[in-house]
Amino acid sequence: PDVLANIHSPQDWLARQQEIRGQMEHWLTGRMPPAPDNLRAVVLGEQREDGITIRDVRLEFGPGHRGTLRLQLLIPPHQGPLPVFLTNHNRWRPWAATAVARGYMGVIYFAADPIYGFEDDSDRYIELYPDYDFSCLARWAWAASRAVDYLYTLPEVDRRYIAISGHSRNGKQAVLA
């Protein structure tokens, strides 16, 4: 269909955007909850490896702070604020390491297919937010957005330059995020 049919004003386009979004949510992604207003971070530990600071963080949010998301920050020894490369691929895959070698802070969020060897923290969001029917890809994207919420609180992060990427289904969740 012609998505621009009968669009004659900015208000027409805003209405059409909502219609398209509704169709996407209905057929593909499900509805995602709004960002929680009670995000808190717990730093679980920090260590240095080959000159890079590795910080493990657990985000807690949602009803009773029962929602959690583990993050691993890979912070290069550069003067900040730093651009950020966000991925749900673990440290043993080269994505984050390549970005860190180029001066980015690498941030790994643990919302991915368990086939990669780590538990998917976003699985429990279904029970935590029963009024929302967000799909697996949408839960991963929503988790990435919670990671960005946290990154916005860090002085070493350049908020203007936070990138997320992926390929195949991780590319789809990156677009949703």
PDB file of C-alpha atoms in Angstrom:
ATOM      1  CA  PRO A   1       0.000   0.000   0.000  1.00  0.00           C
ATOM      2  CA  ASP A   2       0.996   3.605  -0.524  1.00  0.00           C
ATOM      3  CA  VAL A   3       1.804   4.777   2.999  1.00  0.00           C
ATOM      4  CA  LEU A   4       1.594   8.404   1.863  1.00  0.00           C
ATOM      5  CA  ALA A   5      -1.896   8.158   0.336  1.00  0.00           C
ATOM      6  CA  ASN A   6      -4.197  10.891   1.669  1.00  0.00           C
ATOM      7  CA  ILE A   7      -1.372  12.646   3.516  1.00  0.00           C
ATOM      8  CA  HIS A   8      -1.845  16.384   3.002  1.00  0.00           C
ATOM      9  CA  SER A   9      -0.482  17.901   6.197  1.00  0.00           C
ATOM     10  CA  PRO A  10       1.903  17.203   9.073  1.00  0.00           C
ATOM     11  CA  GLN A  11      -1.123  16.270  11.208  1.00  0.00           C
ATOM     12  CA  ASP A  12      -2.194  13.700   8.586  1.00  0.00           C
ATOM     13  CA  TRP A  13       1.287  12.182   8.716  1.00  0.00           C
ATOM     14  CA  LEU A  14       1.270  12.012  12.535  1.00  0.00           C
ATOM     15  CA  ALA A  15      -2.039  10.133  12.405  1.00  0.00           C
ATOM     16  CA  ARG A  16      -0.650   7.793   9.721  1.00  0.00           C
ATOM     17  CA  GLN A  17       2.464   7.145  11.832  1.00  0.00           C
ATOM     18  CA  GLN A  18       0.270   6.034  14.723  1.00  0.00           C
ATOM     19  CA  GLU A  19      -1.691   3.763  12.401  1.00  0.00           C
ATOM     20  CA  ILE A  20       1.516   2.168  11.055  1.00  0.00           C
ATOM     21  CA  ARG A  21       2.865   1.773  14.585  1.00  0.00           C
ATOM     22  CA  GLY A  22      -0.366   0.085  15.663  1.00  0.00           C
ATOM     23  CA  GLN A  23      -0.108  -2.377  12.770  1.00  0.00           C
ATOM     24  CA  MET A  24       3.542  -3.144  13.615  1.00  0.00           C
ATOM     25  CA  GLU A  25       2.682  -3.731  17.265  1.00  0.00           C
ATOM     26  CA  HIS A  26      -0.315  -5.888  16.366  1.00  0.00           C
ATOM     27  CA  TRP A  27       1.399  -8.108  13.812  1.00  0.00           C
ATOM     28  CA  LEU A  28       5.098  -8.081  14.698  1.00  0.00           C
ATOM     29  CA  THR A  29       6.369  -6.727  17.985  1.00  0.00           C
ATOM     30  CA  GLY A  30       3.586  -6.503  20.514  1.00  0.00           C
ATOM     31  CA  ARG A  31       3.255  -3.484  22.787  1.00  0.00           C
ATOM     32  CA  MET A  32       6.168  -2.450  24.992  1.00  0.00           C
ATOM     33  CA  PRO A  33       5.713  -0.898  28.432  1.00  0.00           C
ATOM     34  CA  PRO A  34       6.796   2.682  29.000  1.00  0.00           C
ATOM     35  CA  ALA A  35      10.219   3.325  30.484  1.00  0.00           C
ATOM     36  CA  PRO A  36      10.155   2.670  34.239  1.00  0.00           C
ATOM     37  CA  ASP A  37      10.575   5.708  36.464  1.00  0.00           C
ATOM     38  CA  ASN A  38      12.470   3.875  39.184  1.00  0.00           C
ATOM     39  CA  LEU A  39      15.674   2.658  37.501  1.00  0.00           C
ATOM     40  CA  ARG A  40      18.569   2.090  39.868  1.00  0.00           C
ATOM     41  CA  ALA A  41      21.999   0.637  39.266  1.00  0.00           C
ATOM     42  CA  VAL A  42      24.074  -1.609  41.477  1.00  0.00           C
ATOM     43  CA  VAL A  43      27.768  -1.862  40.618  1.00  0.00           C
ATOM     44  CA  LEU A  44      28.670  -5.500  41.216  1.00  0.00           C
ATOM     45  CA  GLY A  45      32.386  -5.188  40.628  1.00  0.00           C
ATOM     46  CA  GLU A  46      35.143  -3.619  38.637  1.00  0.00           C
ATOM     47  CA  GLN A  47      38.451  -4.950  37.378  1.00  0.00           C
ATOM     48  CA  ARG A  48      41.160  -4.054  34.880  1.00  0.00           C
ATOM     49  CA  GLU A  49      42.187  -6.236  31.973  1.00  0.00           C
ATOM     50  CA  ASP A  50      44.821  -5.158  29.466  1.00  0.00           C
ATOM     51  CA  GLY A  51      44.335  -1.501  30.403  1.00  0.00           C
ATOM     52  CA  ILE A  52      40.540  -1.637  30.045  1.00  0.00           C
ATOM     53  CA  THR A  53      38.227  -1.162  33.003  1.00  0.00           C
ATOM     54  CA  ILE A  54      35.490  -3.803  33.105  1.00  0.00           C
ATOM     55  CA  ARG A  55      32.526  -2.817  35.250  1.00  0.00           C
ATOM     56  CA  ASP A  56      29.689  -5.243  35.999  1.00  0.00           C
ATOM     57  CA  VAL A  57      26.362  -3.570  36.759  1.00  0.00           C
ATOM     58  CA  ARG A  58      22.868  -4.809  37.556  1.00  0.00           C
ATOM     59  CA  LEU A  59      19.979  -2.517  36.718  1.00  0.00           C
ATOM     60  CA  GLU A  60      16.850  -2.877  38.848  1.00  0.00           C
ATOM     61  CA  PHE A  61      13.515  -1.379  37.845  1.00  0.00           C
ATOM     62  CA  GLY A  62       9.796  -1.844  37.482  1.00  0.00           C
ATOM     63  CA  PRO A  63       7.265  -3.078  40.033  1.00  0.00           C
ATOM     64  CA  GLY A  64       9.122  -3.696  43.280  1.00  0.00           C
ATOM     65  CA  HIS A  65      12.428  -3.347  41.402  1.00  0.00           C
ATOM     66  CA  ARG A  66      11.911  -6.976  40.323  1.00  0.00           C
ATOM     67  CA  GLY A  67      13.043  -6.270  36.759  1.00  0.00           C
ATOM     68  CA  THR A  68      16.769  -6.700  36.318  1.00  0.00           C
ATOM     69  CA  LEU A  69      19.256  -6.332  33.501  1.00  0.00           C
ATOM     70  CA  ARG A  70      22.931  -7.139  33.745  1.00  0.00           C
ATOM     71  CA  LEU A  71      25.386  -4.882  31.949  1.00  0.00           C
ATOM     72  CA  GLN A  72      29.091  -5.148  31.380  1.00  0.00           C
ATOM     73  CA  LEU A  73      30.890  -1.898  30.601  1.00  0.00           C
ATOM     74  CA  LEU A  74      34.243  -2.060  28.833  1.00  0.00           C
ATOM     75  CA  ILE A  75      35.853   1.328  29.411  1.00  0.00           C
ATOM     76  CA  PRO A  76      39.024   2.184  27.495  1.00  0.00           C
ATOM     77  CA  PRO A  77      41.729   4.305  29.136  1.00  0.00           C
ATOM     78  CA  HIS A  78      40.759   7.452  27.214  1.00  0.00           C
ATOM     79  CA  GLN A  79      39.639  10.811  28.501  1.00  0.00           C
ATOM     80  CA  GLY A  80      35.834  11.048  28.432  1.00  0.00           C
ATOM     81  CA  PRO A  81      33.130  11.645  27.687  1.00  0.00           C
ATOM     82  CA  LEU A  82      33.254   8.653  25.349  1.00  0.00           C
ATOM     83  CA  PRO A  83      31.028   7.469  22.529  1.00  0.00           C
ATOM     84  CA  VAL A  84      29.320   4.147  23.291  1.00  0.00           C
ATOM     85  CA  PHE A  85      28.818   0.984  21.295  1.00  0.00           C
ATOM     86  CA  LEU A  86      25.949  -1.086  22.716  1.00  0.00           C
ATOM     87  CA  THR A  87      25.527  -4.782  21.913  1.00  0.00           C
ATOM     88  CA  ASN A  88      23.905  -7.893  23.320  1.00  0.00           C
ATOM     89  CA  HIS A  89      26.786 -10.089  22.148  1.00  0.00           C
ATOM     90  CA  ASN A  90      28.985 -11.240  25.013  1.00  0.00           C
ATOM     91  CA  ARG A  91      32.636 -10.308  25.497  1.00  0.00           C
ATOM     92  CA  TRP A  92      33.954 -13.422  23.843  1.00  0.00           C
ATOM     93  CA  ARG A  93      32.595 -12.218  20.514  1.00  0.00           C
ATOM     94  CA  PRO A  94      34.551  -9.420  18.825  1.00  0.00           C
ATOM     95  CA  TRP A  95      31.847  -6.749  18.506  1.00  0.00           C
ATOM     96  CA  ALA A  96      32.446  -4.763  21.684  1.00  0.00           C
ATOM     97  CA  ALA A  97      36.213  -5.333  21.694  1.00  0.00           C
ATOM     98  CA  THR A  98      36.543  -3.828  18.217  1.00  0.00           C
ATOM     99  CA  ALA A  99      34.666  -0.700  19.317  1.00  0.00           C
ATOM    100  CA  VAL A 100      36.721  -0.402  22.528  1.00  0.00           C
ATOM    101  CA  ALA A 101      39.960  -0.656  20.502  1.00  0.00           C
ATOM    102  CA  ARG A 102      38.714   2.368  18.526  1.00  0.00           C
ATOM    103  CA  GLY A 103      38.073   4.460  21.653  1.00  0.00           C
ATOM    104  CA  TYR A 104      34.420   3.658  22.304  1.00  0.00           C
ATOM    105  CA  MET A 105      33.039   2.445  25.597  1.00  0.00           C
ATOM    106  CA  GLY A 106      31.609  -1.004  24.904  1.00  0.00           C
ATOM    107  CA  VAL A 107      28.413  -1.916  26.730  1.00  0.00           C
ATOM    108  CA  ILE A 108      27.057  -5.440  26.712  1.00  0.00           C
ATOM    109  CA  TYR A 109      23.484  -5.972  27.890  1.00  0.00           C
ATOM    110  CA  PHE A 110      22.345  -9.471  28.778  1.00  0.00           C
ATOM    111  CA  ALA A 111      19.178  -9.707  26.723  1.00  0.00           C
ATOM    112  CA  ALA A 112      19.916 -12.173  23.943  1.00  0.00           C
ATOM    113  CA  ASP A 113      19.267 -15.709  22.854  1.00  0.00           C
ATOM    114  CA  PRO A 114      20.591 -18.109  25.524  1.00  0.00           C
ATOM    115  CA  ILE A 115      22.263 -20.063  22.703  1.00  0.00           C
ATOM    116  CA  TYR A 116      25.144 -17.584  23.133  1.00  0.00           C
ATOM    117  CA  GLY A 117      25.863 -19.024  26.573  1.00  0.00           C
ATOM    118  CA  PHE A 118      24.230 -16.535  28.955  1.00  0.00           C
ATOM    119  CA  GLU A 119      20.766 -16.274  30.468  1.00  0.00           C
ATOM    120  CA  ASP A 120      18.380 -13.814  28.782  1.00  0.00           C
ATOM    121  CA  ASP A 121      17.463 -11.300  31.495  1.00  0.00           C
ATOM    122  CA  SER A 122      14.505 -10.049  29.441  1.00  0.00           C
ATOM    123  CA  ASP A 123      12.552 -13.339  29.632  1.00  0.00           C
ATOM    124  CA  ARG A 124      11.137 -12.367  33.037  1.00  0.00           C
ATOM    125  CA  TYR A 125       9.737  -9.071  31.730  1.00  0.00           C
ATOM    126  CA  ILE A 126       6.677 -10.939  30.447  1.00  0.00           C
ATOM    127  CA  GLU A 127       5.610 -11.765  34.012  1.00  0.00           C
ATOM    128  CA  LEU A 128       6.668  -8.367  35.317  1.00  0.00           C
ATOM    129  CA  TYR A 129       4.559  -6.513  32.733  1.00  0.00           C
ATOM    130  CA  PRO A 130       1.551  -8.804  32.095  1.00  0.00           C
ATOM    131  CA  ASP A 131      -0.468  -6.032  30.400  1.00  0.00           C
ATOM    132  CA  TYR A 132       2.047  -5.905  27.537  1.00  0.00           C
ATOM    133  CA  ASP A 133       2.542  -8.549  24.892  1.00  0.00           C
ATOM    134  CA  PHE A 134       6.001  -7.619  23.649  1.00  0.00           C
ATOM    135  CA  SER A 135       7.783 -10.267  21.591  1.00  0.00           C
ATOM    136  CA  CYS A 136      11.269 -11.576  22.277  1.00  0.00           C
ATOM    137  CA  LEU A 137      12.873  -9.065  19.881  1.00  0.00           C
ATOM    138  CA  ALA A 138      10.868  -6.249  21.438  1.00  0.00           C
ATOM    139  CA  ARG A 139      11.959  -7.318  24.945  1.00  0.00           C
ATOM    140  CA  TRP A 140      15.600  -7.248  23.842  1.00  0.00           C
ATOM    141  CA  ALA A 141      15.080  -3.777  22.357  1.00  0.00           C
ATOM    142  CA  TRP A 142      13.290  -2.575  25.483  1.00  0.00           C
ATOM    143  CA  ALA A 143      16.199  -3.875  27.578  1.00  0.00           C
ATOM    144  CA  ALA A 144      18.662  -1.972  25.381  1.00  0.00           C
ATOM    145  CA  SER A 145      16.641   1.169  26.054  1.00  0.00           C
ATOM    146  CA  ARG A 146      16.986   0.569  29.804  1.00  0.00           C
ATOM    147  CA  ALA A 147      20.757   0.315  29.303  1.00  0.00           C
ATOM    148  CA  VAL A 148      20.674   3.697  27.547  1.00  0.00           C
ATOM    149  CA  ASP A 149      18.649   5.143  30.436  1.00  0.00           C
ATOM    150  CA  TYR A 150      21.514   4.128  32.724  1.00  0.00           C
ATOM    151  CA  LEU A 151      24.232   5.344  30.359  1.00  0.00           C
ATOM    152  CA  TYR A 152      22.650   8.791  30.408  1.00  0.00           C
ATOM    153  CA  THR A 153      23.530   9.009  34.109  1.00  0.00           C
ATOM    154  CA  LEU A 154      27.266   8.422  33.602  1.00  0.00           C
ATOM    155  CA  PRO A 155      29.606  11.411  33.220  1.00  0.00           C
ATOM    156  CA  GLU A 156      32.060   9.347  31.140  1.00  0.00           C
ATOM    157  CA  VAL A 157      29.413   8.811  28.415  1.00  0.00           C
ATOM    158  CA  ASP A 158      28.930  11.197  25.499  1.00  0.00           C
ATOM    159  CA  ARG A 159      25.128  11.050  25.263  1.00  0.00           C
ATOM    160  CA  ARG A 160      25.196  12.323  21.674  1.00  0.00           C
ATOM    161  CA  TYR A 161      27.027   9.231  20.448  1.00  0.00           C
ATOM    162  CA  ILE A 162      25.408   6.012  21.625  1.00  0.00           C
ATOM    163  CA  ALA A 163      25.213   3.407  18.871  1.00  0.00           C
ATOM    164  CA  ILE A 164      23.552   0.020  18.757  1.00  0.00           C
ATOM    165  CA  SER A 165      23.938  -2.505  16.015  1.00  0.00           C
ATOM    166  CA  GLY A 166      23.371  -6.117  15.183  1.00  0.00           C
ATOM    167  CA  HIS A 167      22.771  -8.458  12.313  1.00  0.00           C
ATOM    168  CA  SER A 168      19.823 -10.679  11.472  1.00  0.00           C
ATOM    169  CA  ARG A 169      17.410 -10.751  14.410  1.00  0.00           C
ATOM    170  CA  ASN A 170      19.769  -8.605  16.503  1.00  0.00           C
ATOM    171  CA  GLY A 171      19.624  -6.048  13.694  1.00  0.00           C
ATOM    172  CA  LYS A 172      15.841  -6.049  13.985  1.00  0.00           C
ATOM    173  CA  GLN A 173      15.968  -5.520  17.730  1.00  0.00           C
ATOM    174  CA  ALA A 174      18.498  -2.715  17.206  1.00  0.00           C
ATOM    175  CA  VAL A 175      16.017  -0.950  14.904  1.00  0.00           C
ATOM    176  CA  LEU A 176      13.275  -1.362  17.509  1.00  0.00           C
ATOM    177  CA  ALA A 177      15.535  -0.053  20.291  1.00  0.00           C
TER     178      ALA A 177
END
